[in-house]
PDB file of C-alpha atoms in Angstrom:
ATOM      1  CA  UNK A 920      -0.566   7.015  22.011  1.00 56.00           C
ATOM      2  CA  UNK A 921      -0.843   6.908  18.227  1.00 64.00           C
ATOM      3  CA  UNK A 922      -4.014   5.633  16.650  1.00 71.00           C
ATOM      4  CA  UNK A 923      -3.792   3.830  13.327  1.00 76.00           C
ATOM      5  CA  UNK A 924      -6.699   3.921  10.909  1.00 85.00           C
ATOM      6  CA  UNK A 925      -7.105   1.514   7.998  1.00 88.00           C
ATOM      7  CA  UNK A 926      -8.885   2.597   4.827  1.00 85.00           C
ATOM      8  CA  UNK A 927      -9.675   0.807   1.578  1.00 89.00           C
ATOM      9  CA  UNK A 928      -8.911  -2.839   0.875  1.00 92.00           C
ATOM     10  CA  UNK A 929      -7.777  -4.201  -2.493  1.00 95.00           C
ATOM     11  CA  UNK A 930      -7.828  -7.979  -2.887  1.00 96.00           C
ATOM     12  CA  UNK A 931      -5.295  -9.585  -5.225  1.00 96.00           C
ATOM     13  CA  UNK A 932      -7.056 -11.337  -8.161  1.00 96.00           C
ATOM     14  CA  UNK A 933      -5.676 -14.689  -6.932  1.00 96.00           C
ATOM     15  CA  UNK A 934      -6.934 -14.010  -3.393  1.00 95.00           C
ATOM     16  CA  UNK A 935      -3.608 -14.484  -1.557  1.00 95.00           C
ATOM     17  CA  UNK A 936      -2.854 -10.858  -0.624  1.00 95.00           C
ATOM     18  CA  UNK A 937      -4.721  -7.704   0.340  1.00 96.00           C
ATOM     19  CA  UNK A 938      -3.464  -4.152  -0.111  1.00 95.00           C
ATOM     20  CA  UNK A 939      -4.657  -1.499   2.317  1.00 95.00           C
ATOM     21  CA  UNK A 940      -3.997   2.140   3.207  1.00 93.00           C
ATOM     22  CA  UNK A 941      -3.289   3.252   6.759  1.00 92.00           C
ATOM     23  CA  UNK A 942      -2.669   6.615   8.416  1.00 89.00           C
ATOM     24  CA  UNK A 943      -1.842   7.733  11.956  1.00 83.00           C
ATOM     25  CA  UNK A 944      -4.094   9.883  14.099  1.00 82.00           C
ATOM     26  CA  UNK A 945      -6.215  10.849  11.085  1.00 81.00           C
ATOM     27  CA  UNK A 946      -3.357  12.743   9.397  1.00 83.00           C
ATOM     28  CA  UNK A 947      -4.355  11.364   5.949  1.00 84.00           C
ATOM     29  CA  UNK A 948      -0.689  10.673   5.126  1.00 86.00           C
ATOM     30  CA  UNK A 949      -1.735   7.233   3.886  1.00 91.00           C
ATOM     31  CA  UNK A 950       0.856   4.506   3.629  1.00 92.00           C
ATOM     32  CA  UNK A 951       0.338   1.418   1.503  1.00 93.00           C
ATOM     33  CA  UNK A 952       0.671  -2.059   3.012  1.00 93.00           C
ATOM     34  CA  UNK A 953       0.421  -5.587   1.651  1.00 93.00           C
ATOM     35  CA  UNK A 954      -1.143  -8.226   3.910  1.00 94.00           C
ATOM     36  CA  UNK A 955      -0.247 -11.874   3.296  1.00 95.00           C
ATOM     37  CA  UNK A 956      -3.423 -13.803   4.145  1.00 96.00           C
ATOM     38  CA  UNK A 957      -1.667 -17.145   4.723  1.00 96.00           C
ATOM     39  CA  UNK A 958       1.156 -15.739   6.889  1.00 95.00           C
ATOM     40  CA  UNK A 959      -1.104 -13.193   8.595  1.00 96.00           C
ATOM     41  CA  UNK A 960       1.532 -10.487   8.287  1.00 94.00           C
ATOM     42  CA  UNK A 961       1.871  -7.090   6.617  1.00 93.00           C
ATOM     43  CA  UNK A 962       4.731  -5.250   4.961  1.00 91.00           C
ATOM     44  CA  UNK A 963       4.997  -1.558   4.137  1.00 91.00           C
ATOM     45  CA  UNK A 964       5.143  -0.948   0.366  1.00 90.00           C
ATOM     46  CA  UNK A 965       5.292   2.842   0.260  1.00 89.00           C
ATOM     47  CA  UNK A 966       8.158   5.080   1.386  1.00 87.00           C
ATOM     48  CA  UNK A 967       6.668   6.115   4.747  1.00 86.00           C
ATOM     49  CA  UNK A 968       6.652   9.820   3.813  1.00 87.00           C
ATOM     50  CA  UNK A 969       4.482  10.258   0.732  1.00 88.00           C
ATOM     51  CA  UNK A 970       0.699  10.061   0.688  1.00 91.00           C
ATOM     52  CA  UNK A 971       0.125   6.786  -1.169  1.00 92.00           C
ATOM     53  CA  UNK A 972      -3.293   5.827  -2.550  1.00 91.00           C
ATOM     54  CA  UNK A 973      -5.312   4.114  -5.273  1.00 92.00           C
ATOM     55  CA  UNK A 974      -3.405   0.842  -5.814  1.00 94.00           C
ATOM     56  CA  UNK A 975      -4.450  -1.348  -8.741  1.00 95.00           C
ATOM     57  CA  UNK A 976      -3.442  -4.999  -9.087  1.00 96.00           C
ATOM     58  CA  UNK A 977      -2.200  -6.367 -12.417  1.00 95.00           C
ATOM     59  CA  UNK A 978      -4.333  -9.314 -13.554  1.00 94.00           C
ATOM     60  CA  UNK A 979      -1.550 -11.819 -12.921  1.00 93.00           C
ATOM     61  CA  UNK A 980      -1.296 -10.540  -9.311  1.00 92.00           C
ATOM     62  CA  UNK A 981       2.459  -9.975  -9.336  1.00 92.00           C
ATOM     63  CA  UNK A 982       2.543  -6.178  -9.750  1.00 94.00           C
ATOM     64  CA  UNK A 983       0.650  -3.137  -8.563  1.00 95.00           C
ATOM     65  CA  UNK A 984       0.604   0.490  -9.573  1.00 94.00           C
ATOM     66  CA  UNK A 985      -0.257   3.205  -7.056  1.00 93.00           C
ATOM     67  CA  UNK A 986      -0.078   6.982  -6.773  1.00 94.00           C
ATOM     68  CA  UNK A 987       2.006   8.931  -4.296  1.00 93.00           C
ATOM     69  CA  UNK A 988       2.677  12.577  -3.551  1.00 92.00           C
ATOM     70  CA  UNK A 989       5.194  14.148  -1.186  1.00 84.00           C
ATOM     71  CA  UNK A 990       3.909  16.520   1.493  1.00 79.00           C
ATOM     72  CA  UNK A 991       3.734  20.187   0.450  1.00 78.00           C
ATOM     73  CA  UNK A 992       4.592  19.430  -3.191  1.00 80.00           C
ATOM     74  CA  UNK A 993       2.511  19.557  -6.338  1.00 84.00           C
ATOM     75  CA  UNK A 994       2.043  16.595  -8.620  1.00 86.00           C
ATOM     76  CA  UNK A 995       1.558  12.889  -8.296  1.00 90.00           C
ATOM     77  CA  UNK A 996       3.972  10.041  -8.964  1.00 90.00           C
ATOM     78  CA  UNK A 997       2.938   6.632 -10.249  1.00 92.00           C
ATOM     79  CA  UNK A 998       4.831   3.703  -8.751  1.00 90.00           C
ATOM     80  CA  UNK A 999       5.006   0.230 -10.268  1.00 92.00           C
ATOM     81  CA  UNK A1000       6.171  -2.428  -7.800  1.00 90.00           C
ATOM     82  CA  UNK A1001       6.058  -6.129  -7.172  1.00 91.00           C
ATOM     83  CA  UNK A1002       4.480  -6.280  -3.699  1.00 86.00           C
ATOM     84  CA  UNK A1003       6.101  -9.666  -3.102  1.00 84.00           C
ATOM     85  CA  UNK A1004       9.642  -8.355  -3.759  1.00 81.00           C
ATOM     86  CA  UNK A1005      10.830  -5.710  -1.256  1.00 70.00           C
ATOM     87  CA  UNK A1006      13.717  -4.747  -3.587  1.00 75.00           C
ATOM     88  CA  UNK A1007      11.181  -3.263  -6.033  1.00 72.00           C
ATOM     89  CA  UNK A1008       9.867  -0.753  -3.447  1.00 67.00           C
ATOM     90  CA  UNK A1009      11.098   2.776  -3.452  1.00 58.00           C
TER      91      UNK A1009
END
């Protein structure tokens, strides 16, 4: 049985979406999700492998920037995505 833990919530300036980080079994390999408040559903924004943290919403609420780092590698990547457009994820 895998346990999922949710950490940190980031409300969109317009109040329609919430970003949150989640890991499994306390492994701290945080993945970034976007929760649609009206639809009551979440989508994965990060790649499922990297540790993804510290998202920041743009004022207009249509883009976010967040940091990610691959396991066992040095350095941090910054990712700019539109959380409402799955084609912008990577």
